[in-house]
Amino acid sequence: MGKYNESEDWADVVPIPQNDGGLNPLAAIAYSDEYREAMEYLRAVMASNEVSERVLELTEHVISMNPAHYTVWLYRANTLFELQKQNQSDLQEDILEELNWLDGISLRHLKNYQIWHHRQTLMTHLDALPPTEIPFLARMFAKDAKNYHVWSYRQWLVRHFSLWDTTELPYIETLLTADVRNNSAWNHRYFVLFGRDIDPSSGKGLDEVGNIVDEDLIDREVEYTKAKIRLAPQNQSPWNYLRGLLRKRGSLVECKKFAEEFVGDLEEGKGCRSSHALDFLADCCAEEKDKDKAGRALDLLARRYDPIRKGYWNYRRGLLGLGAVEA
């Protein structure tokens, strides 16, 4: 006997067992009795398309056992919205109550995609961003500052509620001050500064479709990024960010001398403090048609500073018409 089987509140529902393939299924899944029973009752209410408070309680129970069950999340969302219509309740209050419940689950299951899709679905029915949302995301990032699902959701929030000029840059700065190697924060910085200019019809930025570049913004960000690189020269994230900035102008060469600060003596192959600076310098020299210097930088990467990717560096040498090197 189980929770629903013995409940008078569920006496009118005929549970639907899972069909595993007959009496002797080849590979039946060993569900717990509690989960099996809850799913049998869930199939029944879904079959009848029931919308009720007890359905919300049932979905909450199933989610507590299997928070990755996307079908349950979808049915819960539909039930929540249909109940609001039937009861003529305050949708905003209903959603805030649901978010409060969702917070606890999110903090217990950090890498669950379905939770964040459900949260996004709820947000589409709100007129404004709840004041508790940004502080809650800060709690999530305190547990895992590079959580892909949370960052994806945050980017959606920025677009949906037009948060480009409000909370984002100051918060990113706190993250990068705490950990300059937080590649997710670098990615979000680029998105916040340049994402609003994406043309939805082409997926390209205004600088690509209309040759529009905010030179003051690029200048500011280049100097900011240089300062962060000096803190940790072997950190790849700001080097990639710097490339993204300079490509909006069409050339990496303006930061060639900056890269040279970290590569040491190219001829002697000594004193290099950053393989990423060598990589950057190789591209600058290639852009200037200085194949010999570009080749020397790539040679050092293949032989000494990044031999694990020797094949890639030799490929880059091949693009310059240079021969391969042996590590």
Tab-separated table of N, CA, C and O in Angstrom, residues 10 41-52 54-60 62-63 69-83 98 117-118 121:
chain	number	residue	atom	x	y	z
A	10	TRP	N	-7.478	10.577	-3.331
A	10	TRP	CA	-7.137	10.026	-4.644
A	10	TRP	C	-7.957	8.790	-4.990
A	10	TRP	O	-7.649	8.083	-5.966
A	41	TYR	N	-0.022	7.473	-10.759
A	41	TYR	CA	-1.098	8.450	-10.546
A	41	TYR	C	-0.886	9.682	-11.432
A	41	TYR	O	-1.857	10.295	-11.894
A	42	LEU	N	0.371	10.026	-11.679
A	42	LEU	CA	0.627	11.148	-12.571
A	42	LEU	C	0.159	10.830	-13.991
A	42	LEU	O	-0.443	11.673	-14.657
A	43	ARG	N	0.416	9.618	-14.459
A	43	ARG	CA	-0.055	9.240	-15.798
A	43	ARG	C	-1.578	9.343	-15.882
A	43	ARG	O	-2.137	9.762	-16.901
A	44	ALA	N	-2.233	8.975	-14.801
A	44	ALA	CA	-3.694	9.012	-14.801
A	44	ALA	C	-4.221	10.442	-14.899
A	44	ALA	O	-5.131	10.724	-15.692
A	45	VAL	N	-3.666	11.351	-14.127
A	45	VAL	CA	-4.176	12.728	-14.162
A	45	VAL	C	-3.778	13.408	-15.476
A	45	VAL	O	-4.531	14.258	-15.991
A	46	MET	N	-2.637	13.043	-16.027
A	46	MET	CA	-2.253	13.610	-17.317
A	46	MET	C	-3.161	13.089	-18.418
A	46	MET	O	-3.508	13.826	-19.348
A	47	ALA	N	-3.556	11.815	-18.323
A	47	ALA	CA	-4.447	11.233	-19.330
A	47	ALA	C	-5.802	11.929	-19.345
A	47	ALA	O	-6.428	12.086	-20.406
A	48	SER	N	-6.254	12.359	-18.167
A	48	SER	CA	-7.542	13.059	-18.078
A	48	SER	C	-7.381	14.574	-18.140
A	48	SER	O	-8.365	15.305	-18.041
A	49	ASN	N	-6.111	15.020	-18.248
A	49	ASN	CA	-5.798	16.449	-18.298
A	49	ASN	C	-6.359	17.187	-17.085
A	49	ASN	O	-6.915	18.289	-17.198
A	50	GLU	N	-6.202	16.601	-15.930
A	50	GLU	CA	-6.713	17.203	-14.700
A	50	GLU	C	-5.878	18.423	-14.305
A	50	GLU	O	-4.653	18.414	-14.371
A	51	VAL	N	-6.573	19.454	-13.882
A	51	VAL	CA	-5.945	20.670	-13.366
A	51	VAL	C	-6.488	20.910	-11.965
A	51	VAL	O	-7.675	21.189	-11.799
A	52	SER	N	-5.633	20.780	-10.951
A	52	SER	CA	-6.117	20.908	-9.578
A	52	SER	C	-4.941	21.129	-8.636
A	52	SER	O	-3.773	20.943	-9.003
A	54	ARG	N	-4.305	19.259	-6.127
A	54	ARG	CA	-3.671	17.975	-5.820
A	54	ARG	C	-2.678	17.569	-6.911
A	54	ARG	O	-1.713	16.855	-6.634
A	55	VAL	N	-2.904	18.038	-8.126
A	55	VAL	CA	-1.937	17.764	-9.195
A	55	VAL	C	-0.636	18.501	-8.907
A	55	VAL	O	0.455	17.957	-9.103
A	56	LEU	N	-0.740	19.741	-8.440
A	56	LEU	CA	0.475	20.476	-8.071
A	56	LEU	C	1.232	19.745	-6.963
A	56	LEU	O	2.469	19.641	-6.997
A	57	GLU	N	0.493	19.212	-5.980
A	57	GLU	CA	1.137	18.465	-4.898
A	57	GLU	C	1.793	17.199	-5.428
A	57	GLU	O	2.893	16.821	-5.002
A	58	LEU	N	1.129	16.540	-6.369
A	58	LEU	CA	1.681	15.318	-6.954
A	58	LEU	C	2.949	15.615	-7.754
A	58	LEU	O	3.953	14.895	-7.628
A	59	THR	N	2.909	16.671	-8.557
A	59	THR	CA	4.110	17.000	-9.336
A	59	THR	C	5.264	17.397	-8.415
A	59	THR	O	6.421	17.074	-8.690
A	60	GLU	N	4.940	18.075	-7.323
A	60	GLU	CA	5.993	18.432	-6.362
A	60	GLU	C	6.637	17.175	-5.781
A	60	GLU	O	7.869	17.113	-5.604
A	62	VAL	N	6.791	14.137	-7.225
A	62	VAL	CA	7.601	13.481	-8.263
A	62	VAL	C	8.908	14.234	-8.470
A	62	VAL	O	9.985	13.633	-8.575
A	63	ILE	N	8.837	15.551	-8.504
A	63	ILE	CA	10.043	16.362	-8.696
A	63	ILE	C	11.027	16.170	-7.549
A	63	ILE	O	12.240	16.155	-7.761
A	69	HIS	N	12.918	15.283	-14.481
A	69	HIS	CA	11.794	14.780	-15.281
A	69	HIS	C	11.092	15.961	-15.974
A	69	HIS	O	10.198	16.583	-15.426
A	70	TYR	N	11.524	16.249	-17.210
A	70	TYR	CA	11.046	17.471	-17.873
A	70	TYR	C	9.545	17.460	-18.125
A	70	TYR	O	8.886	18.510	-18.116
A	71	THR	N	8.942	16.278	-18.356
A	71	THR	CA	7.502	16.215	-18.615
A	71	THR	C	6.716	16.682	-17.392
A	71	THR	O	5.693	17.364	-17.520
A	72	VAL	N	7.187	16.330	-16.210
A	72	VAL	CA	6.513	16.742	-14.979
A	72	VAL	C	6.579	18.256	-14.819
A	72	VAL	O	5.595	18.897	-14.426
A	73	TRP	N	7.736	18.847	-15.118
A	73	TRP	CA	7.872	20.300	-15.025
A	73	TRP	C	6.893	20.995	-15.979
A	73	TRP	O	6.255	21.992	-15.611
A	74	LEU	N	6.788	20.483	-17.192
A	74	LEU	CA	5.881	21.097	-18.174
A	74	LEU	C	4.434	21.003	-17.707
A	74	LEU	O	3.675	21.982	-17.783
A	75	TYR	N	4.046	19.825	-17.209
A	75	TYR	CA	2.671	19.659	-16.744
A	75	TYR	C	2.401	20.534	-15.525
A	75	TYR	O	1.304	21.082	-15.370
A	76	ARG	N	3.394	20.681	-14.667
A	76	ARG	CA	3.224	21.547	-13.491
A	76	ARG	C	2.992	22.998	-13.924
A	76	ARG	O	2.115	23.679	-13.392
A	77	ALA	N	3.785	23.468	-14.886
A	77	ALA	CA	3.629	24.850	-15.352
A	77	ALA	C	2.242	25.062	-15.953
A	77	ALA	O	1.559	26.055	-15.656
A	78	ASN	N	1.814	24.133	-16.803
A	78	ASN	CA	0.490	24.253	-17.416
A	78	ASN	C	-0.609	24.247	-16.363
A	78	ASN	O	-1.582	25.015	-16.440
A	79	THR	N	-0.448	23.397	-15.355
A	79	THR	CA	-1.438	23.325	-14.275
A	79	THR	C	-1.489	24.632	-13.497
A	79	THR	O	-2.569	25.143	-13.166
A	80	LEU	N	-0.326	25.175	-13.206
A	80	LEU	CA	-0.260	26.434	-12.455
A	80	LEU	C	-0.998	27.554	-13.180
A	80	LEU	O	-1.806	28.283	-12.577
A	81	PHE	N	-0.772	27.672	-14.471
A	81	PHE	CA	-1.393	28.761	-15.226
A	81	PHE	C	-2.896	28.529	-15.432
A	81	PHE	O	-3.685	29.482	-15.386
A	82	GLU	N	-3.293	27.281	-15.639
A	82	GLU	CA	-4.717	26.995	-15.813
A	82	GLU	C	-5.491	27.191	-14.510
A	82	GLU	O	-6.624	27.677	-14.517
A	83	LEU	N	-4.876	26.818	-13.402
A	83	LEU	CA	-5.522	27.036	-12.109
A	83	LEU	C	-5.752	28.514	-11.842
A	83	LEU	O	-6.799	28.921	-11.306
A	98	GLU	N	5.546	30.337	-6.426
A	98	GLU	CA	6.204	29.226	-7.116
A	98	GLU	C	7.720	29.429	-7.155
A	98	GLU	O	8.498	28.484	-6.962
A	117	HIS	N	14.628	26.069	-17.019
A	117	HIS	CA	13.618	26.254	-18.068
A	117	HIS	C	12.271	26.603	-17.425
A	117	HIS	O	11.541	27.476	-17.921
A	118	HIS	N	11.936	25.930	-16.331
A	118	HIS	CA	10.689	26.229	-15.615
A	118	HIS	C	10.717	27.657	-15.098
A	118	HIS	O	9.723	28.396	-15.213
A	121	THR	N	10.084	30.009	-17.910
A	121	THR	CA	8.665	29.981	-18.268
A	121	THR	C	7.852	30.862	-17.329
A	121	THR	O	6.963	31.615	-17.760
